[in-house]
Short mmCIF file of C-alpha atoms in Angstrom, two decimals:
data_model
loop_
_atom_site.label_atom_id
_atom_site.label_comp_id
_atom_site.label_asym_id
_atom_site.label_seq_id
_atom_site.Cartn_x
_atom_site.Cartn_y
_atom_site.Cartn_z
CA UNK A 1 10.11 -241.63 -30.95
CA UNK A 2 11.24 -238.10 -30.00
CA UNK A 3 9.12 -235.14 -31.03
CA UNK A 4 7.59 -233.67 -34.18
CA UNK A 5 7.31 -229.89 -34.30
CA UNK A 6 4.95 -228.66 -37.03
CA UNK A 7 5.51 -225.00 -37.82
CA UNK A 8 2.47 -223.47 -39.54
CA UNK A 9 3.69 -220.33 -41.32
CA UNK A 10 7.09 -221.91 -41.82
CA UNK A 11 8.28 -219.34 -44.39
CA UNK A 12 6.99 -216.30 -42.46
CA UNK A 13 8.86 -213.58 -40.60
CA UNK A 14 8.43 -215.10 -37.14
CA UNK A 15 9.71 -218.47 -38.33
CA UNK A 16 13.04 -217.25 -39.66
CA UNK A 17 13.61 -214.28 -37.30
CA UNK A 18 12.80 -215.98 -33.99
CA UNK A 19 11.76 -219.62 -34.09
CA UNK A 20 14.43 -221.19 -36.31
CA UNK A 21 17.28 -219.33 -34.59
CA UNK A 22 15.89 -220.43 -31.22
CA UNK A 23 15.60 -224.07 -32.33
CA UNK A 24 19.12 -223.92 -33.75
CA UNK A 25 20.48 -222.50 -30.47
CA UNK A 26 18.85 -225.38 -28.56
CA UNK A 27 20.44 -227.79 -31.08
CA UNK A 28 23.83 -226.07 -30.68
CA UNK A 29 23.57 -226.16 -26.86
CA UNK A 30 22.63 -229.83 -26.89
CA UNK A 31 19.30 -229.16 -25.14
CA UNK A 32 17.01 -229.99 -28.06
CA UNK A 33 15.71 -233.51 -27.31
CA UNK A 34 17.10 -236.25 -29.50
CA UNK A 35 15.01 -237.84 -32.23
CA UNK A 36 13.29 -234.62 -33.20
CA UNK A 37 11.83 -233.55 -36.53
CA UNK A 38 10.80 -230.02 -37.59
CA UNK A 39 8.16 -229.84 -40.31
CA UNK A 40 7.62 -226.40 -41.81
CA UNK A 41 4.22 -225.81 -43.41
CA UNK A 42 3.34 -223.05 -45.88
CA UNK A 43 1.67 -222.44 -49.26
CA UNK A 44 4.91 -222.19 -51.24
CA UNK A 45 5.91 -225.14 -53.39
CA UNK A 46 9.28 -226.23 -52.00
CA UNK A 47 11.21 -229.44 -51.53
CA UNK A 48 12.93 -230.26 -48.26
CA UNK A 49 16.26 -229.24 -49.77
CA UNK A 50 14.90 -225.95 -51.12
CA UNK A 51 13.44 -225.09 -47.71
CA UNK A 52 16.76 -225.86 -46.04
CA UNK A 53 18.57 -223.55 -48.46
CA UNK A 54 15.99 -220.82 -47.82
CA UNK A 55 16.55 -221.05 -44.06
CA UNK A 56 20.32 -221.05 -44.50
CA UNK A 57 20.08 -217.81 -46.49
CA UNK A 58 17.78 -216.26 -43.88
CA UNK A 59 20.24 -217.06 -41.09
CA UNK A 60 22.54 -214.42 -42.62
CA UNK A 61 20.02 -211.81 -41.41
CA UNK A 62 19.89 -212.84 -37.74
CA UNK A 63 22.35 -211.53 -35.16
CA UNK A 64 25.88 -212.81 -35.62
CA UNK A 65 26.06 -214.92 -32.44
CA UNK A 66 23.04 -216.96 -33.56
CA UNK A 67 24.33 -217.79 -37.05
CA UNK A 68 25.47 -221.38 -37.66
CA UNK A 69 28.69 -222.38 -39.33
CA UNK A 70 28.18 -224.35 -42.58
CA UNK A 71 28.98 -227.57 -40.70
CA UNK A 72 26.56 -226.75 -37.86
CA UNK A 73 23.76 -225.94 -40.28
CA UNK A 74 24.38 -229.11 -42.31
CA UNK A 75 23.75 -231.16 -39.15
CA UNK A 76 20.79 -229.03 -38.02
CA UNK A 77 19.25 -229.14 -41.51
CA UNK A 78 18.73 -232.89 -41.22
CA UNK A 79 15.91 -232.09 -38.77
CA UNK A 80 14.16 -229.75 -41.24
CA UNK A 81 11.38 -230.94 -43.54
CA UNK A 82 8.77 -229.12 -45.59
CA UNK A 83 5.13 -229.76 -46.46
CA UNK A 84 3.09 -227.58 -48.78
CA UNK A 85 -0.37 -226.91 -47.29
CA UNK A 86 -3.34 -224.66 -47.94
CA UNK A 87 -4.62 -224.18 -44.40
CA UNK A 88 -8.21 -223.84 -45.61
CA UNK A 89 -8.22 -227.27 -47.31
CA UNK A 90 -9.14 -230.34 -45.19
CA UNK A 91 -7.37 -232.72 -47.60
CA UNK A 92 -4.06 -231.00 -46.86
CA UNK A 93 -4.46 -231.76 -43.15
CA UNK A 94 -5.01 -235.40 -44.12
CA UNK A 95 -1.56 -235.35 -45.75
CA UNK A 96 -0.07 -233.91 -42.57
CA UNK A 97 -1.85 -236.56 -40.50
CA UNK A 98 -0.42 -239.33 -42.66
CA UNK A 99 3.08 -237.86 -42.32
CA UNK A 100 2.82 -237.65 -38.53
CA UNK A 101 1.09 -240.98 -37.96
CA UNK A 102 3.73 -242.83 -39.98
CA UNK A 103 6.31 -241.86 -37.37
CA UNK A 104 4.27 -241.90 -34.12
CA UNK A 105 6.37 -239.36 -32.23
CA UNK A 106 6.04 -239.23 -28.45
CA UNK A 107 5.10 -235.53 -28.62
CA UNK A 108 3.61 -233.48 -31.46
CA UNK A 109 3.89 -229.68 -31.20
CA UNK A 110 1.73 -227.60 -33.54
CA UNK A 111 3.13 -224.05 -33.60
CA UNK A 112 0.54 -221.75 -35.24
CA UNK A 113 2.68 -218.82 -36.45
CA UNK A 114 0.05 -217.53 -38.88
CA UNK A 115 -2.30 -214.58 -39.18
CA UNK A 116 -4.60 -214.55 -36.11
CA UNK A 117 -7.61 -214.93 -38.40
CA UNK A 118 -6.44 -218.49 -39.16
CA UNK A 119 -6.10 -219.69 -35.55
CA UNK A 120 -9.64 -221.04 -35.30
CA UNK A 121 -9.50 -222.69 -38.74
CA UNK A 122 -6.19 -224.41 -38.02
CA UNK A 123 -7.31 -225.74 -34.63
CA UNK A 124 -10.62 -227.02 -35.99
CA UNK A 125 -8.91 -228.73 -38.92
CA UNK A 126 -6.27 -230.29 -36.66
CA UNK A 127 -9.12 -231.86 -34.68
CA UNK A 128 -11.04 -232.91 -37.82
CA UNK A 129 -7.93 -234.74 -39.05
CA UNK A 130 -7.63 -236.58 -35.74
CA UNK A 131 -4.45 -234.74 -34.76
CA UNK A 132 -5.70 -233.53 -31.38
CA UNK A 133 -4.77 -236.63 -29.41
CA UNK A 134 -3.18 -236.55 -25.95
CA UNK A 135 0.35 -236.24 -27.39
CA UNK A 136 -0.51 -232.99 -29.21
CA UNK A 137 0.41 -229.50 -27.93
CA UNK A 138 -0.70 -226.36 -29.78
CA UNK A 139 1.23 -223.09 -29.50
CA UNK A 140 -0.59 -219.85 -30.32
CA UNK A 141 1.07 -216.48 -30.83
CA UNK A 142 -0.46 -213.17 -29.83
CA UNK A 143 -2.71 -211.40 -30.53
CA UNK A 144 -5.40 -213.92 -29.59
CA UNK A 145 -8.35 -211.89 -30.74
CA UNK A 146 -9.02 -208.22 -31.34
CA UNK A 147 -11.19 -207.67 -28.26
CA UNK A 148 -12.79 -209.63 -25.44
CA UNK A 149 -15.54 -211.16 -27.59
CA UNK A 150 -13.16 -212.44 -30.29
CA UNK A 151 -10.76 -213.78 -27.65
CA UNK A 152 -13.60 -215.65 -25.94
CA UNK A 153 -14.67 -217.09 -29.32
CA UNK A 154 -11.15 -218.40 -29.97
CA UNK A 155 -10.94 -219.90 -26.49
CA UNK A 156 -14.37 -221.52 -26.90
CA UNK A 157 -13.15 -223.21 -30.09
CA UNK A 158 -9.98 -224.37 -28.36
CA UNK A 159 -12.00 -225.87 -25.50
CA UNK A 160 -14.10 -227.86 -27.97
CA UNK A 161 -11.12 -229.54 -29.62
CA UNK A 162 -8.30 -229.50 -27.02
CA UNK A 163 -7.77 -229.74 -23.29
CA UNK A 164 -6.52 -226.58 -21.57
CA UNK A 165 -3.22 -228.29 -20.75
CA UNK A 166 -2.65 -228.86 -24.49
CA UNK A 167 -2.81 -225.13 -25.30
CA UNK A 168 0.34 -223.01 -24.95
CA UNK A 169 -0.49 -219.29 -25.35
CA UNK A 170 2.98 -217.86 -25.76
CA UNK A 171 4.20 -214.49 -24.46
CA UNK A 172 7.92 -214.38 -25.12
CA UNK A 173 8.50 -211.72 -22.45
CA UNK A 174 7.84 -214.41 -19.83
CA UNK A 175 10.76 -216.39 -21.26
CA UNK A 176 13.30 -213.56 -20.88
CA UNK A 177 16.13 -214.32 -18.42
CA UNK A 178 15.41 -211.09 -16.50
CA UNK A 179 11.80 -212.09 -15.91
CA UNK A 180 12.89 -215.56 -14.82
CA UNK A 181 15.28 -213.95 -12.37
CA UNK A 182 12.53 -211.63 -11.15
CA UNK A 183 10.66 -214.74 -9.99
CA UNK A 184 13.90 -216.16 -8.54
CA UNK A 185 14.72 -212.90 -6.77
CA UNK A 186 11.27 -212.62 -5.20
CA UNK A 187 10.49 -216.22 -4.33
CA UNK A 188 13.95 -217.79 -3.96
CA UNK A 189 15.52 -215.24 -1.62
CA UNK A 190 14.54 -213.83 1.77
CA UNK A 191 15.95 -210.35 1.10
CA UNK A 192 13.36 -208.64 -1.12
CA UNK A 193 9.97 -210.17 -0.38
CA UNK A 194 9.51 -208.42 3.02
CA UNK A 195 10.11 -205.08 1.24
CA UNK A 196 7.81 -205.91 -1.69
CA UNK A 197 4.79 -203.89 -0.54
CA UNK A 198 3.19 -200.48 -0.22
CA UNK A 199 5.00 -199.55 3.00
CA UNK A 200 8.40 -199.51 1.27
CA UNK A 201 7.67 -199.03 -2.46
CA UNK A 202 6.58 -195.62 -3.76
CA UNK A 203 5.78 -196.52 -7.37
CA UNK A 204 6.67 -198.93 -10.16
CA UNK A 205 7.14 -198.13 -13.83
CA UNK A 206 7.20 -200.61 -16.71
CA UNK A 207 8.57 -199.34 -20.02
CA UNK A 208 8.74 -201.17 -23.35
CA UNK A 209 10.22 -198.68 -25.81
CA UNK A 210 11.19 -199.21 -29.44
CA UNK A 211 13.17 -196.82 -31.62
CA UNK A 212 11.92 -198.49 -34.81
CA UNK A 213 8.68 -197.60 -36.58
CA UNK A 214 6.20 -200.10 -37.96
CA UNK A 215 8.65 -201.14 -40.72
CA UNK A 216 6.92 -203.66 -43.03
CA UNK A 217 4.03 -204.29 -40.60
CA UNK A 218 2.07 -201.11 -41.36
CA UNK A 219 -1.11 -202.81 -42.58
CA UNK A 220 -1.18 -205.20 -39.60
CA UNK A 221 -0.26 -202.55 -37.05
CA UNK A 222 -2.87 -200.09 -38.29
CA UNK A 223 -5.55 -202.62 -37.32
CA UNK A 224 -3.91 -203.36 -33.97
CA UNK A 225 -2.20 -200.43 -32.23
CA UNK A 226 0.05 -200.24 -29.19
CA UNK A 227 -2.61 -201.09 -26.59
CA UNK A 228 -3.44 -204.45 -28.19
CA UNK A 229 0.08 -205.14 -29.43
CA UNK A 230 1.98 -204.54 -26.18
CA UNK A 231 -0.08 -203.48 -23.16
CA UNK A 232 -2.80 -206.16 -23.18
CA UNK A 233 -0.21 -208.93 -23.19
CA UNK A 234 3.48 -208.15 -22.53
CA UNK A 235 3.10 -205.19 -20.15
CA UNK A 236 0.28 -206.77 -18.14
CA UNK A 237 2.19 -210.04 -17.81
CA UNK A 238 5.17 -208.09 -16.45
CA UNK A 239 2.84 -206.30 -14.04
CA UNK A 240 1.55 -209.68 -12.86
CA UNK A 241 5.09 -210.96 -12.26
CA UNK A 242 5.83 -207.86 -10.18
CA UNK A 243 2.53 -207.74 -8.30
CA UNK A 244 1.55 -211.37 -7.68
CA UNK A 245 1.52 -213.03 -4.27
CA UNK A 246 3.96 -215.88 -3.64
CA UNK A 247 2.39 -219.05 -5.14
CA UNK A 248 2.01 -222.13 -2.95
CA UNK A 249 4.48 -223.99 -5.20
CA UNK A 250 6.14 -223.68 -8.60
CA UNK A 251 3.44 -225.54 -10.54
CA UNK A 252 1.85 -223.92 -13.59
CA UNK A 253 -1.61 -223.55 -12.07
CA UNK A 254 -0.30 -222.15 -8.78
CA UNK A 255 1.63 -219.45 -10.63
CA UNK A 256 -1.21 -218.66 -13.03
CA UNK A 257 -3.77 -218.53 -10.19
CA UNK A 258 -1.77 -215.72 -8.57
CA UNK A 259 -1.34 -213.83 -11.84
CA UNK A 260 -5.09 -214.02 -12.40
CA UNK A 261 -5.71 -212.47 -8.98
CA UNK A 262 -3.56 -209.47 -9.95
CA UNK A 263 -5.56 -208.93 -13.15
CA UNK A 264 -8.81 -209.20 -11.22
CA UNK A 265 -7.51 -206.65 -8.69
CA UNK A 266 -6.59 -203.94 -11.19
CA UNK A 267 -8.47 -200.72 -10.60
CA UNK A 268 -11.45 -200.65 -13.01
CA UNK A 269 -11.83 -197.87 -15.55
CA UNK A 270 -14.51 -195.22 -15.92
CA UNK A 271 -14.74 -192.26 -18.30
CA UNK A 272 -13.04 -189.87 -15.87
CA UNK A 273 -10.09 -192.13 -15.00
CA UNK A 274 -9.47 -193.02 -18.64
CA UNK A 275 -9.36 -189.34 -19.56
CA UNK A 276 -6.91 -188.59 -16.73
CA UNK A 277 -4.77 -191.71 -16.60
CA UNK A 278 -4.48 -193.05 -20.16
CA UNK A 279 -2.42 -191.15 -22.75
CA UNK A 280 -2.31 -192.26 -26.37
CA UNK A 281 0.03 -190.87 -29.00
CA UNK A 282 1.08 -191.30 -32.61
CA UNK A 283 4.55 -190.53 -33.93
CA UNK A 284 5.09 -187.71 -36.39
CA UNK A 285 8.17 -187.15 -38.54
CA UNK A 286 11.39 -186.64 -36.61
CA UNK A 287 15.02 -187.67 -36.20
CA UNK A 288 16.25 -191.06 -35.00
CA UNK A 289 20.01 -191.63 -34.58
CA UNK A 290 20.61 -188.47 -36.59
CA UNK A 291 18.53 -189.58 -39.55
CA UNK A 292 15.15 -188.14 -40.61
CA UNK A 293 12.25 -190.61 -40.42
CA UNK A 294 8.66 -190.28 -41.64
CA UNK A 295 5.58 -189.98 -39.46
CA UNK A 296 3.30 -192.93 -38.85
CA UNK A 297 0.71 -191.78 -41.38
CA UNK A 298 3.39 -191.74 -44.08
CA UNK A 299 4.38 -195.36 -43.46
CA UNK A 300 3.57 -198.01 -46.07
CA UNK A 301 0.26 -199.75 -45.38
CA UNK A 302 -1.00 -197.08 -42.98
CA UNK A 303 -4.13 -195.07 -43.75
CA UNK A 304 -3.30 -191.36 -44.29
CA UNK A 305 -5.94 -190.34 -41.74
CA UNK A 306 -5.22 -193.17 -39.28
CA UNK A 307 -6.01 -192.65 -35.59
CA UNK A 308 -4.17 -195.81 -34.52
CA UNK A 309 -2.04 -195.21 -31.44
CA UNK A 310 1.70 -195.96 -31.57
CA UNK A 311 2.22 -194.90 -27.93
CA UNK A 312 0.35 -195.60 -24.70
CA UNK A 313 1.14 -194.50 -21.15
CA UNK A 314 -1.21 -195.27 -18.31
CA UNK A 315 -1.49 -195.23 -14.55
CA UNK A 316 -3.17 -198.02 -12.63
CA UNK A 317 -3.29 -199.58 -9.16
CA UNK A 318 -3.61 -203.09 -7.75
CA UNK A 319 -6.43 -202.90 -5.23
CA UNK A 320 -5.34 -205.27 -2.47
CA UNK A 321 -3.62 -205.09 0.92
CA UNK A 322 -0.09 -205.44 -0.47
CA UNK A 323 -0.30 -202.69 -3.09
CA UNK A 324 -3.13 -200.32 -2.09
CA UNK A 325 -2.22 -196.76 -3.08
CA UNK A 326 0.95 -197.66 -5.04
CA UNK A 327 0.74 -196.34 -8.62
CA UNK A 328 1.91 -198.58 -11.46
CA UNK A 329 2.90 -196.70 -14.64
CA UNK A 330 2.91 -198.66 -17.91
CA UNK A 331 4.38 -197.19 -21.08
CA UNK A 332 5.09 -198.46 -24.58
CA UNK A 333 5.69 -196.86 -27.94
CA UNK A 334 7.33 -196.92 -31.33
CA UNK A 335 9.86 -194.40 -32.67
CA UNK A 336 10.90 -193.42 -29.15
CA UNK A 337 14.31 -192.10 -28.13
CA UNK A 338 15.87 -195.53 -27.69
CA UNK A 339 15.16 -199.26 -27.65
CA UNK A 340 14.73 -200.15 -24.03
CA UNK A 341 12.55 -202.41 -21.91
CA UNK A 342 12.81 -202.25 -18.15
CA UNK A 343 10.94 -202.42 -14.86
CA UNK A 344 11.87 -199.69 -12.39
CA UNK A 345 10.92 -200.22 -8.73
CA UNK A 346 11.16 -196.94 -6.81
CA UNK A 347 11.50 -197.41 -3.05
CA UNK A 348 10.36 -194.78 -0.58
CA UNK A 349 13.01 -192.45 0.88
CA UNK A 350 14.25 -192.91 4.43
CA UNK A 351 11.82 -191.37 6.94
CA UNK A 352 14.48 -189.11 8.51
CA UNK A 353 17.60 -187.83 6.75
CA UNK A 354 20.79 -187.66 8.83
CA UNK A 355 23.11 -187.46 5.80
CA UNK A 356 23.24 -185.01 2.96
CA UNK A 357 21.93 -186.76 -0.17
CA UNK A 358 21.20 -185.79 -3.79
CA UNK A 359 17.67 -184.76 -4.72
CA UNK A 360 15.47 -187.79 -5.49
CA UNK A 361 17.99 -190.12 -3.90
CA UNK A 362 15.71 -193.01 -2.92
CA UNK A 363 16.77 -196.58 -3.70
CA UNK A 364 15.74 -198.16 -6.99
CA UNK A 365 15.74 -201.66 -8.40
CA UNK A 366 16.00 -201.78 -12.19
CA UNK A 367 15.18 -205.00 -14.05
CA UNK A 368 16.62 -204.62 -17.55
CA UNK A 369 14.85 -206.67 -20.25
CA UNK A 370 16.39 -205.31 -23.46
CA UNK A 371 18.67 -204.61 -25.23
CA UNK A 372 20.79 -206.02 -22.37
CA UNK A 373 19.28 -208.06 -19.56
CA UNK A 374 20.23 -207.85 -15.92
CA UNK A 375 19.44 -206.48 -12.48
CA UNK A 376 20.68 -203.15 -11.14
CA UNK A 377 20.18 -202.14 -7.48
CA UNK A 378 20.83 -198.43 -6.92
CA UNK A 379 21.91 -197.50 -3.41
CA UNK A 380 23.53 -194.58 -1.59
CA UNK A 381 27.04 -194.83 -0.13
CA UNK A 382 29.77 -192.66 1.30
CA UNK A 383 32.73 -192.05 -0.99
CA UNK A 384 36.06 -193.45 0.23
CA UNK A 385 37.93 -190.14 -0.37
CA UNK A 386 35.54 -188.01 1.69
CA UNK A 387 37.26 -186.14 4.54
CA UNK A 388 36.04 -187.20 7.97
CA UNK A 389 35.69 -183.63 9.25
CA UNK A 390 33.17 -182.43 6.67
CA UNK A 391 29.47 -183.14 6.51
CA UNK A 392 28.80 -186.70 5.36
CA UNK A 393 27.55 -186.74 1.77
CA UNK A 394 26.07 -189.86 0.21
CA UNK A 395 26.38 -190.54 -3.51
CA UNK A 396 24.55 -193.03 -5.76
CA UNK A 397 26.21 -196.39 -6.42
CA UNK A 398 25.00 -199.49 -8.26
CA UNK A 399 25.13 -203.20 -7.56
CA UNK A 400 24.84 -204.64 -11.04
CA UNK A 401 24.21 -208.16 -12.28
CA UNK A 402 24.84 -208.35 -16.02
CA UNK A 403 23.53 -211.73 -17.21
CA UNK A 404 25.73 -211.72 -20.32
CA UNK A 405 28.88 -211.36 -18.20
CA UNK A 406 27.78 -213.66 -15.38
CA UNK A 407 26.31 -216.54 -17.34
CA UNK A 408 27.89 -216.09 -20.79
CA UNK A 409 27.18 -218.97 -23.15
CA UNK A 410 24.97 -220.64 -20.54
CA UNK A 411 22.23 -218.06 -21.17
CA UNK A 412 19.09 -219.26 -22.90
CA UNK A 413 17.03 -216.88 -25.05
CA UNK A 414 13.31 -216.37 -24.51
CA UNK A 415 12.05 -218.35 -27.51
CA UNK A 416 14.59 -221.11 -26.95
CA UNK A 417 13.45 -221.51 -23.34
CA UNK A 418 9.77 -221.46 -24.28
CA UNK A 419 10.09 -223.91 -27.17
CA UNK A 420 11.92 -226.37 -24.94
CA UNK A 421 9.18 -225.93 -22.33
CA UNK A 422 6.50 -226.75 -24.92
CA UNK A 423 8.30 -229.93 -25.99
CA UNK A 424 8.64 -230.91 -22.33
CA UNK A 425 5.01 -230.00 -21.56
CA UNK A 426 5.84 -227.31 -18.98
CA UNK A 427 3.06 -224.69 -18.83
CA UNK A 428 4.52 -222.40 -16.13
CA UNK A 429 5.53 -219.63 -18.54
CA UNK A 430 2.41 -219.70 -20.71
CA UNK A 431 -0.85 -217.82 -20.34
CA UNK A 432 -4.06 -219.54 -19.30
CA UNK A 433 -7.36 -218.66 -21.00
CA UNK A 434 -8.88 -216.96 -17.94
CA UNK A 435 -5.79 -214.75 -17.55
CA UNK A 436 -6.05 -213.68 -21.16
CA UNK A 437 -9.76 -212.96 -20.99
CA UNK A 438 -9.31 -210.92 -17.80
CA UNK A 439 -6.62 -208.82 -19.50
CA UNK A 440 -8.95 -208.15 -22.44
CA UNK A 441 -11.78 -207.33 -20.01
CA UNK A 442 -9.57 -204.70 -18.35
CA UNK A 443 -8.45 -202.95 -21.56
CA UNK A 444 -11.86 -203.09 -23.26
CA UNK A 445 -13.22 -199.86 -21.65
CA UNK A 446 -10.17 -198.00 -23.00
CA UNK A 447 -10.81 -199.29 -26.53
CA UNK A 448 -14.46 -198.34 -26.25
CA UNK A 449 -13.59 -194.85 -24.98
CA UNK A 450 -11.21 -194.31 -27.88
CA UNK A 451 -13.84 -195.42 -30.39
CA UNK A 452 -16.08 -192.58 -29.17
CA UNK A 453 -13.32 -190.00 -28.74
CA UNK A 454 -13.05 -187.71 -31.80
CA UNK A 455 -9.74 -186.12 -30.72
CA UNK A 456 -7.55 -189.10 -31.63
CA UNK A 457 -3.98 -189.71 -30.43
CA UNK A 458 -1.61 -186.89 -29.49
CA UNK A 459 1.25 -186.38 -31.96
CA UNK A 460 4.84 -186.74 -30.78
CA UNK A 461 8.10 -186.29 -32.67
CA UNK A 462 9.89 -189.48 -33.68
CA UNK A 463 13.00 -189.80 -31.54
CA UNK A 464 11.35 -188.31 -28.44
CA UNK A 465 9.88 -190.04 -25.37
CA UNK A 466 6.29 -189.54 -26.46
CA UNK A 467 3.66 -186.86 -25.82
CA UNK A 468 4.35 -184.39 -23.01
CA UNK A 469 0.98 -185.38 -21.52
CA UNK A 470 2.59 -188.67 -20.38
CA UNK A 471 5.07 -186.70 -18.24
CA UNK A 472 2.27 -184.50 -16.92
CA UNK A 473 0.28 -187.59 -15.91
CA UNK A 474 3.05 -189.03 -13.73
CA UNK A 475 4.02 -185.59 -12.42
CA UNK A 476 0.56 -185.21 -10.83
CA UNK A 477 1.66 -187.86 -8.33
CA UNK A 478 4.98 -186.11 -7.71
CA UNK A 479 7.02 -188.60 -9.75
CA UNK A 480 8.73 -188.65 -13.16
CA UNK A 481 9.80 -191.21 -15.74
CA UNK A 482 13.23 -192.75 -15.25
CA UNK A 483 14.90 -190.83 -18.12
CA UNK A 484 13.72 -187.55 -16.58
CA UNK A 485 15.45 -188.12 -13.24
#
């Protein structure tokens, strides 16, 4: 009978900011499978009706397009139920088991949206209560671990109680429409793939920039930092999507096999390359949108002498025949000049210029991830008003695909897409354990280097694009960041 989705951490930030709006959008679009039930789990003492009212109030804080009308929410609310649980108490899992077994749903999704320290406990208790049968799928949010050893420990526990195909390690960047269309562009069209190699591409930059600070997450962030929070997962997954070889088919394992090869091919770190090619920073006080904002060390929950990085820029290479010698620049940070996430593919210039062109006029492909999503191909063309007798001058033009304009209401958000994939059992857009461990293995030398480095992160003014050392790093190769063009 349909599906049961159990949401551990059902009153938390992730539940009301991302998961409930995504589930509601699927309900509104008619794509949420019929016969479903959503069971929120948390320590608060609430009735079903009280939980529904709480969610209705929280919907006022999500973006306007995702808010339900009173009539829409009344219908959606019939799917919502609440169960009080202390996740450390085995008897509470017995209550959950009784609730689920009474209905015998075709699929049971356990979404663990809790503190990472509870992942192992929850999975072990699910198994102890007999809830790890073949119909069960467990979704785990990042970060899965704090380093390689803790990630391997979590995965070892998961392997004891669940099959690999029951574990959905979610990275919502893989559910973004732009990333989906990156796969479609590369592997569904004949145009780009022959150009997708070192002979025609000069460099690739991946930027995930936020203009916000740590907000209410200071205590969590101070134990995490930008490398763990963004590079180890989101940025490396984007790099894999860009760098992977065409898979033999569209199955989950074929795709994940090729992503794993990229991670295994990343240039390894040593002390010298980390010092040259990894820049860490921490925001100081500054101005954002004309308003003064405090520095990171003045944020609530942050230690006054914290050396946690809020910015990372690094240079790496994929050491294989397709990409040898092509630098990949990854960058992420908080309190930067704007909120923007994009992949910029810089093509090499023509080998011989016969037209007059602007400086740095090579072609570029821009994959926009946020705040808008779309594809932008930047070319050179001759203006229609140019006199035929004068020297031909080429000017930049763009071929733009704006997903909001092209697909409109048909567009599916990242969490909506991924939640529907979990219910359907599709693993293509989720991360396998060996991928995750390889990513941790690659970043671990950086973490170890920073532990020994007494200098700490470089300060940068809030509202800027980070430390100047990040620009100097890319300039050594003769390139610059996209906003500096």
